[in-house]
Coordinates of C-alpha atoms in Angstrom, one line a residue:
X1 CA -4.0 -22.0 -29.4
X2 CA -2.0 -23.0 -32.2
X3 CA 1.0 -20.5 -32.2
X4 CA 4.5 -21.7 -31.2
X5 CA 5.4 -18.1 -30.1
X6 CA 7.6 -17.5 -33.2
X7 CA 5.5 -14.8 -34.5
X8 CA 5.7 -12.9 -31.1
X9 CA 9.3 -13.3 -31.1
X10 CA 9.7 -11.6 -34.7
X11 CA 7.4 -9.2 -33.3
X12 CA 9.3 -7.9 -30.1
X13 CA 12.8 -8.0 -32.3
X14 CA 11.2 -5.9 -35.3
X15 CA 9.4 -3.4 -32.6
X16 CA 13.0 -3.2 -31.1
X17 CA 15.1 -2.4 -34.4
X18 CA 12.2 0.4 -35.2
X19 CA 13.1 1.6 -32.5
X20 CA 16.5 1.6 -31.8
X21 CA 17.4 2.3 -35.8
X22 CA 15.9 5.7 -35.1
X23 CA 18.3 6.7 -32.7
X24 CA 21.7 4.6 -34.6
X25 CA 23.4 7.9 -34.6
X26 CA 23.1 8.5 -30.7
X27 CA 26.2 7.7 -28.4
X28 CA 25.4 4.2 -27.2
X29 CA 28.4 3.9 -24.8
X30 CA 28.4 7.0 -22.8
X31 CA 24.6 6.4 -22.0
X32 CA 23.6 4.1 -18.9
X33 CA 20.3 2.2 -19.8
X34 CA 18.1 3.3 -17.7
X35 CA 17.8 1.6 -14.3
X36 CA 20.6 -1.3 -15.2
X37 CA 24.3 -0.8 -14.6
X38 CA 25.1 -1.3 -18.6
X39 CA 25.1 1.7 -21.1
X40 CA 23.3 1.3 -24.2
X41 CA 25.6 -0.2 -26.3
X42 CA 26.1 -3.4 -23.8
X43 CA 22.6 -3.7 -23.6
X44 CA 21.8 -3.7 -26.9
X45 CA 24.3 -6.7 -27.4
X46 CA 23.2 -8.5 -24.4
X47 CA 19.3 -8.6 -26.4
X48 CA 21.3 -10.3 -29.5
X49 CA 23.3 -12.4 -27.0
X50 CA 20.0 -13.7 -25.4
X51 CA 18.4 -14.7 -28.2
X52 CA 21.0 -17.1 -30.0
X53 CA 21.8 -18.0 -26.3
X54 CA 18.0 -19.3 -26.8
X55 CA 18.0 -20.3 -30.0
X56 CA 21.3 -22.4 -29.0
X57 CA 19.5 -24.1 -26.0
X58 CA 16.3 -25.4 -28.3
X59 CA 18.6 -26.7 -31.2
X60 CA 20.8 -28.3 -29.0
X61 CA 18.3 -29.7 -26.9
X62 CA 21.0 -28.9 -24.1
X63 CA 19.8 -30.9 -20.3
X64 CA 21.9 -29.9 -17.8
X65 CA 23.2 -26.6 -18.3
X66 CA 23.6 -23.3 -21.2
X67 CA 25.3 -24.3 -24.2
X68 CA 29.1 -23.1 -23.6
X69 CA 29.3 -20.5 -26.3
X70 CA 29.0 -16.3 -26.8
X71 CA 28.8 -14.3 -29.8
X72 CA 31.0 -10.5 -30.0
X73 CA 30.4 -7.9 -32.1
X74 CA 32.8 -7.3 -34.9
X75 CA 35.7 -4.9 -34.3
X76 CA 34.5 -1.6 -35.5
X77 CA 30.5 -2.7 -35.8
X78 CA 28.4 0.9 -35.1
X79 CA 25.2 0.9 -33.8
X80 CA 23.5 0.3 -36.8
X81 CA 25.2 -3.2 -37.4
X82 CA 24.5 -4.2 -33.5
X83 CA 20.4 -3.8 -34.2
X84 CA 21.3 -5.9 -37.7
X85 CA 22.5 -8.8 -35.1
X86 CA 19.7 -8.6 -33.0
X87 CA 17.3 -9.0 -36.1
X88 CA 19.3 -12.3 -37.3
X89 CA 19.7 -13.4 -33.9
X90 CA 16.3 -13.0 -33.5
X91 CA 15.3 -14.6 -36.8
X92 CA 17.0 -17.5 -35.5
X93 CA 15.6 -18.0 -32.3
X94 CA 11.8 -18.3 -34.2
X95 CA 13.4 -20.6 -36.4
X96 CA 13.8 -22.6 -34.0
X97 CA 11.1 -21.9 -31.4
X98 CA 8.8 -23.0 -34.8
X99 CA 11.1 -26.3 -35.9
X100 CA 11.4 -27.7 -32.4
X101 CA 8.3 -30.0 -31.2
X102 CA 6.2 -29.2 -28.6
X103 CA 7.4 -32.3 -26.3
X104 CA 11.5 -31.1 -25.8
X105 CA 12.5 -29.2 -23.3
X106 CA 16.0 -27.8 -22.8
X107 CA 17.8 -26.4 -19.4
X108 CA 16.9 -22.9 -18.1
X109 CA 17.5 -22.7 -14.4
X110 CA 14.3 -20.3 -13.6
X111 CA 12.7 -22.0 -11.6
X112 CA 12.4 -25.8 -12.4
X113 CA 15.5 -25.8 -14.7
X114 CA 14.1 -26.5 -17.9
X115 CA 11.7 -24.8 -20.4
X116 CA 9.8 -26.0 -23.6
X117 CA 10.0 -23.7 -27.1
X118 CA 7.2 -21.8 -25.7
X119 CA 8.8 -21.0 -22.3
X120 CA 12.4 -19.8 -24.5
X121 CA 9.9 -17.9 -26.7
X122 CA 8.4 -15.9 -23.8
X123 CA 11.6 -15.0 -22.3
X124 CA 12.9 -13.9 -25.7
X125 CA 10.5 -11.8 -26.2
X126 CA 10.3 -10.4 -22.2
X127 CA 14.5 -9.8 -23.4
X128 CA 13.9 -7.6 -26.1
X129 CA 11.0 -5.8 -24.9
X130 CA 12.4 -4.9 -21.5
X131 CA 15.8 -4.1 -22.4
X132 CA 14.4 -2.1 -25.8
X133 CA 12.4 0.2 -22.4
X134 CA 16.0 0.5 -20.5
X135 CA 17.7 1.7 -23.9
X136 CA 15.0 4.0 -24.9
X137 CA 14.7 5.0 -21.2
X138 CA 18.3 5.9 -21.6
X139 CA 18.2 7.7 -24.5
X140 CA 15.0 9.8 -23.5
X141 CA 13.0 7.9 -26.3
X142 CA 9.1 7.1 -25.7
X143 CA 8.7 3.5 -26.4
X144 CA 5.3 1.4 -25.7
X145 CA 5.7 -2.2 -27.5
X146 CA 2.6 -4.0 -28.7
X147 CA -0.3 -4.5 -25.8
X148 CA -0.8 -8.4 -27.0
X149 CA 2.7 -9.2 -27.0
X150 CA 3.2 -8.1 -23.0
X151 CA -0.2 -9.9 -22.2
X152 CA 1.1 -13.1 -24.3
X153 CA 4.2 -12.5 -22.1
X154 CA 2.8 -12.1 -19.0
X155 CA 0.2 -15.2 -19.5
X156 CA 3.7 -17.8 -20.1
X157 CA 6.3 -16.6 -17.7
X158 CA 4.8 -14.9 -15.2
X159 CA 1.8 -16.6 -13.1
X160 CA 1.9 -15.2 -10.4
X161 CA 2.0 -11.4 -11.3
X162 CA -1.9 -10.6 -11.1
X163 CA -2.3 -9.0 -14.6
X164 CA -4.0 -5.6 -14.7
X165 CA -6.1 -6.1 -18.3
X166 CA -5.8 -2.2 -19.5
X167 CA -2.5 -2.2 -19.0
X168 CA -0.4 -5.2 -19.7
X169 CA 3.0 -3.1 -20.5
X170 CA 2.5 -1.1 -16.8
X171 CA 2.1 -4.9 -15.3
X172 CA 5.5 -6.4 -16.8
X173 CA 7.2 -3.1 -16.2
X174 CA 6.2 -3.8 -12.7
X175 CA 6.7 -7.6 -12.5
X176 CA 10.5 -6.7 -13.5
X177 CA 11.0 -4.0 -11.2
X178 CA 11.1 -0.8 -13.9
X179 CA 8.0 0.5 -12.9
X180 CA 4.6 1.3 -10.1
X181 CA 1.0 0.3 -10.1
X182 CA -1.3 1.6 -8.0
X183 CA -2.0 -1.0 -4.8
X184 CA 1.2 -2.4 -5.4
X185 CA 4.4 -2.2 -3.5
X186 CA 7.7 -2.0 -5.9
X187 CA 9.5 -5.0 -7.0
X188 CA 13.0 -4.8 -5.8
X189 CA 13.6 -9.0 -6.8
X190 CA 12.0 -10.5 -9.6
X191 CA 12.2 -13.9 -11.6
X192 CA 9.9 -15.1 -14.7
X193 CA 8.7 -18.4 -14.2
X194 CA 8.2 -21.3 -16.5
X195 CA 6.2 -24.6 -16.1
X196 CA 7.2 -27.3 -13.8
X197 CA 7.1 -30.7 -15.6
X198 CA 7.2 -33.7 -13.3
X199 CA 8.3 -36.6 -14.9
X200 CA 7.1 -40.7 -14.6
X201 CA 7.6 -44.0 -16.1
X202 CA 4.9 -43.4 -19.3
X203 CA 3.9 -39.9 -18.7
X204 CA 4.9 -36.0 -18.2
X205 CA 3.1 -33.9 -15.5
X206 CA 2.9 -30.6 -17.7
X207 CA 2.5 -27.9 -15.4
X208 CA -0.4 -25.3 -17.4
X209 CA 0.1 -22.0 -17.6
X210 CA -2.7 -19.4 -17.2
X211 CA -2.5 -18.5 -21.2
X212 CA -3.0 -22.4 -22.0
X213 CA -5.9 -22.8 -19.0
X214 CA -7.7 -19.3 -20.7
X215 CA -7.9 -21.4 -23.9
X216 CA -9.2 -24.5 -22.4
X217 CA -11.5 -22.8 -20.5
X218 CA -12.8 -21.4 -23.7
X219 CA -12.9 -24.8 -25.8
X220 CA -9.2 -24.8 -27.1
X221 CA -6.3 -27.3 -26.6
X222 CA -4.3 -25.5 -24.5
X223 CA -1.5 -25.5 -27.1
X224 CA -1.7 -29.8 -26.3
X225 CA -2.2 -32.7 -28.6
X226 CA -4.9 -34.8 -27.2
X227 CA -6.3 -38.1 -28.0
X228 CA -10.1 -39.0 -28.9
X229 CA -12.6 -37.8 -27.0
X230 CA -10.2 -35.1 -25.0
X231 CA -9.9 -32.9 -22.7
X232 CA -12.7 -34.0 -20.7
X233 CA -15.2 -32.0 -19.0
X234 CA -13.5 -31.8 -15.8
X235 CA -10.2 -30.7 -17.0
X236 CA -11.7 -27.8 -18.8
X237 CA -13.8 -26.7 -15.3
X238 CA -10.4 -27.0 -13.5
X239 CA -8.5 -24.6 -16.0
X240 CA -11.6 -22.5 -15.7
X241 CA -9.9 -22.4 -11.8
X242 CA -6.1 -21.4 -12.9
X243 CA -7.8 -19.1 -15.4
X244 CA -9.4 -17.3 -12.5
X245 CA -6.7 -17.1 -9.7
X246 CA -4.7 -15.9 -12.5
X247 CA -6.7 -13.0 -12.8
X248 CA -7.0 -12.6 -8.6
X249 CA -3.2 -12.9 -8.3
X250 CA -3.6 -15.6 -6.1
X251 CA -2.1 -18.3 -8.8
X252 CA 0.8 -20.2 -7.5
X253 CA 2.3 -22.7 -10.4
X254 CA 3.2 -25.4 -7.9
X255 CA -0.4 -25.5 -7.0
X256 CA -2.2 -25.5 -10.1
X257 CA -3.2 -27.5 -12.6
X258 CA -1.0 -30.1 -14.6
X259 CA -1.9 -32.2 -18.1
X260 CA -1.2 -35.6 -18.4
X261 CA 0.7 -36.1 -21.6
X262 CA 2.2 -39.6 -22.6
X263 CA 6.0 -40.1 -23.3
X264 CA 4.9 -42.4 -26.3
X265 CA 3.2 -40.3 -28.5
X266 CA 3.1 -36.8 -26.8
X267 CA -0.6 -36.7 -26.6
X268 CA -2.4 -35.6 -23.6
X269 CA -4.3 -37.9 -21.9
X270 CA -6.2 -35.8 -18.8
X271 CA -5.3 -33.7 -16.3
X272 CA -4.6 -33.5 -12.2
X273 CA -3.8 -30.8 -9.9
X274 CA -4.8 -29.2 -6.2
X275 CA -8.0 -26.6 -5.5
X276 CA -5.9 -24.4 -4.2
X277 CA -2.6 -23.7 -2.0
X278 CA -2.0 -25.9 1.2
X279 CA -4.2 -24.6 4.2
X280 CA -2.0 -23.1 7.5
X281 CA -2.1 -26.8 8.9
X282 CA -0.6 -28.3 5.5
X283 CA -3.4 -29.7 4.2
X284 CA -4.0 -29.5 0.4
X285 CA -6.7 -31.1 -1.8
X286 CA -6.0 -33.0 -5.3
X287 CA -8.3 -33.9 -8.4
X288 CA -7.7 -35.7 -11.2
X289 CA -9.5 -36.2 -15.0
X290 CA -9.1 -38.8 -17.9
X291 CA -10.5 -38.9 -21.3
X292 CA -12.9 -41.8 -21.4
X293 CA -10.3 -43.4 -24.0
X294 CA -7.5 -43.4 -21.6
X295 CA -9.3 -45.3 -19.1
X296 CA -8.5 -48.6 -17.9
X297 CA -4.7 -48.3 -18.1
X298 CA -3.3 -47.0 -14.6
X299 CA -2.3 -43.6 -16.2
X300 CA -4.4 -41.8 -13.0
X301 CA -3.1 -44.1 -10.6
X302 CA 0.5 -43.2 -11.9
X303 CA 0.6 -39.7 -12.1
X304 CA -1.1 -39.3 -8.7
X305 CA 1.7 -41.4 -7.2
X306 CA 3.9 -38.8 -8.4
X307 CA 2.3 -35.8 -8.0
X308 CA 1.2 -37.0 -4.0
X309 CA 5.4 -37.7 -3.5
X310 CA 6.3 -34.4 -5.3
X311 CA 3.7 -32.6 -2.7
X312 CA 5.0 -34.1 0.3
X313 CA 8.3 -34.1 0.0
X314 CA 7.7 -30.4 1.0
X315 CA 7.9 -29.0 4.0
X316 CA 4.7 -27.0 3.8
X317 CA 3.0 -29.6 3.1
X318 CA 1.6 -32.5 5.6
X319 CA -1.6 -33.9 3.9
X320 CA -3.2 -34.5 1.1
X321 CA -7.0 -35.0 0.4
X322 CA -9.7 -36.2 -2.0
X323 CA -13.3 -36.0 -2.2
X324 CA -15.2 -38.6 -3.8
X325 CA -18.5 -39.9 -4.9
X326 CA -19.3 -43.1 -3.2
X327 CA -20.8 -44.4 -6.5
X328 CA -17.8 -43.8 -8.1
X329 CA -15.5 -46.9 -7.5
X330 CA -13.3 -46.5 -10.2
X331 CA -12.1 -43.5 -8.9
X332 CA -11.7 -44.9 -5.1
X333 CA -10.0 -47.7 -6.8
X334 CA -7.2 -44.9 -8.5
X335 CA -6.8 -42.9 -5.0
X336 CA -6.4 -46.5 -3.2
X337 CA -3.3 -48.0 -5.4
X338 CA -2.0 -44.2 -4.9
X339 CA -1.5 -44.4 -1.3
X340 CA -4.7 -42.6 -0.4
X341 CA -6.9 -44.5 2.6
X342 CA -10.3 -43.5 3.6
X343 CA -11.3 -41.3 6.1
X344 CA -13.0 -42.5 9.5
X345 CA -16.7 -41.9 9.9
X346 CA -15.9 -39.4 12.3
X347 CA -13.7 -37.1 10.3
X348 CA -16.2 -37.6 7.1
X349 CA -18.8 -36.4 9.3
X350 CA -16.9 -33.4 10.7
X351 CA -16.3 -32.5 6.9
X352 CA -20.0 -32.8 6.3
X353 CA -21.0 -30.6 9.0
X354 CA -18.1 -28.4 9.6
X355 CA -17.1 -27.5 5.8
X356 CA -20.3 -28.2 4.1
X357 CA -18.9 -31.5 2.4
X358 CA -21.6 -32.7 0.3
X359 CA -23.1 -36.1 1.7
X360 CA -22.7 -37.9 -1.4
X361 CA -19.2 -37.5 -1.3
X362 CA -16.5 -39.7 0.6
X363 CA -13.0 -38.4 1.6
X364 CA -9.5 -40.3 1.2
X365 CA -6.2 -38.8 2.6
X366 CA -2.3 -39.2 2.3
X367 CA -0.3 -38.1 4.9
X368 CA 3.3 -37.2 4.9

């Protein structure tokens, strides 16, 4: 998992302008684009708009809110030059999704308020393909963009739409509320979604997405730089898990899986996350993973700190859990200096006979 998402963005933009330069001589402006309120025209310079809005936000590693600028048209620019726009803006924004490094992340409010080149990437390219359907909807013009590119899409910025793998345009078409799938009741309210990064003293929580846990289920990186010896076995069995609620539908970013990557030299370390949603009584279980090489330093013990406060600051949220071997004391050490205490004999033995909690194993918990 090497790509940037560059190459997707010049992708969309060129499958756009093929499109769109067929039809230069049609009347833009007295066309409304399909379901949105905007003709064509207005659409069409909203695509260019977003992507040097993009492009703007990476290269000026803005924090807190959008760079304050617009571009306009040129008085008297027809149709033609307006698709010539959205091929430089475009050009642009993979300039810079491929020239920014992997560790910056710049302000987008949707939903955590930031985004790394990747996350921009993905939403460029949901821009122009979505807004490419509404013109050519407009017009009366068939348009279908590339399957990989929706899929790539879908797999960033949308985790929680359940993907339907024959038809990766129908599924974004319906995760945006411009088109049906069978089982599925309309979208009427839609946002994309990029990771959430929870920050600490010497590391970065990264939220995964399900396109970086499909590769590291399959042996990749996950599009992260790891040290010696990573990621280790138990980080690639728990993106096996985001891989496959992804699939289900039943993937909820908050509740997945996060990498551990340090401030100092943007590699990733290991990994930590929950088995699943909280339970109807608030109770949610964690796990966590090093590389053998970054043991010994308190990175574990650190980022479960964080991600156990993070948790419970919720409302839905009124316990956390861990299961444990008993041989392994390292690990009860970790859960102990995180706030974690263990469970009474009676409640471990409840767990054993109740939920099948294998005897081997010992539970700690952190309550609200």
């Amino acid at each position: 998992m090497t790509d940037t998402g560059g190459d997707q963005v010049e992708k969309a933009v060129a499958s756009c302008a093929t499109l769109l330069r067929t039809a230069a001589a049609h009347d833009w402006e007295g066309v409304r684009a399909g379901r949105l309120e905007w003709n064509c025209r207005r659409t069409a310079e909203h695509i260019a708009s977003d992507l040097i809005a993009y492009a703007g936000q990476l290269a000026g590693r803005a924090t807190t809110a959008y760079v304050p600028f617009d571009i306009a048209m040129e008085e008297g620019a027809d149709n033609a030059g307006v698709v010539d726009v959205i091929e430089t803006t475009g050009a642009l924004l993979a300039a810079t999704v491929r020239t920014t490094p992997r560790e910056v992340r710049a302000f987008h409010p949707y939903p955590f308020r930031s985004a790394n080149r990747e996350g921009f990437a993905a939403m460029g390219v949901a821009e122009v393909l979505l807004h490419t359907h509404d013109i050519a909807e407009g017009l009366g013009l068939p348009y279908e963009p590339p399957a990989e590119l929706c899929a790539w899409v879908l797999g960033r910025i949308f985790p929680h739409a359940r993907p339907e793998p024959d038809a990766p345009w129908s599924t974004l078409l319906w995760a945006t509320g411009r088109g049906d799938l069978p089982g599925r009741e309309p979208l009427t309210e839609w946002r994309w979604n990029n990771n959430l990064v929870i920050g600490t003293e010497r590391l970065t929580l990264q939220g995964v997405t399900p396109a970086a846990a499909a590769d590291l289920r399959a042996g990749g990186t996950g599009g992260f730089e790891w040290i010696e010896g990573g990621p280790f076995h138990g980080t690639r069995e728990a993106a096996g898990m985001v891989a496959s609620s992804y699939e289900k539908g039943v993937h909820r970013p908050e509740w997945g899986m996060f990498v551990l990557v340090r401030r100092e030299d943007g590699r990733a370390v290991g990994a930590i996350g929950f088995h699943g949603l909280p339970d109807e009584e608030g109770r949610a279980e964690v796990g966590y993973d090093l590389a053998e090489n970054a043991r010994g330093y308190g990175y574990a013990t650190e980022a479960l700190r964080a991600l156990a406060e993070t948790a419970l600051a919720r409302d839905d949220v009124k316990l956390l859990f861990a299961a444990i071997e008993r041989d392994n004391a390292p690990s009860q050490r970790v859960i102990a200096r995180a706030g974690f205490t263990r469970a009474s004999e009676e409640v471990e033995k409840a767990a054993h006979e109740l939920h099948d909690l294998e005897e081997s194993l010992r539970l700690y918990s952190r309550e609200a």
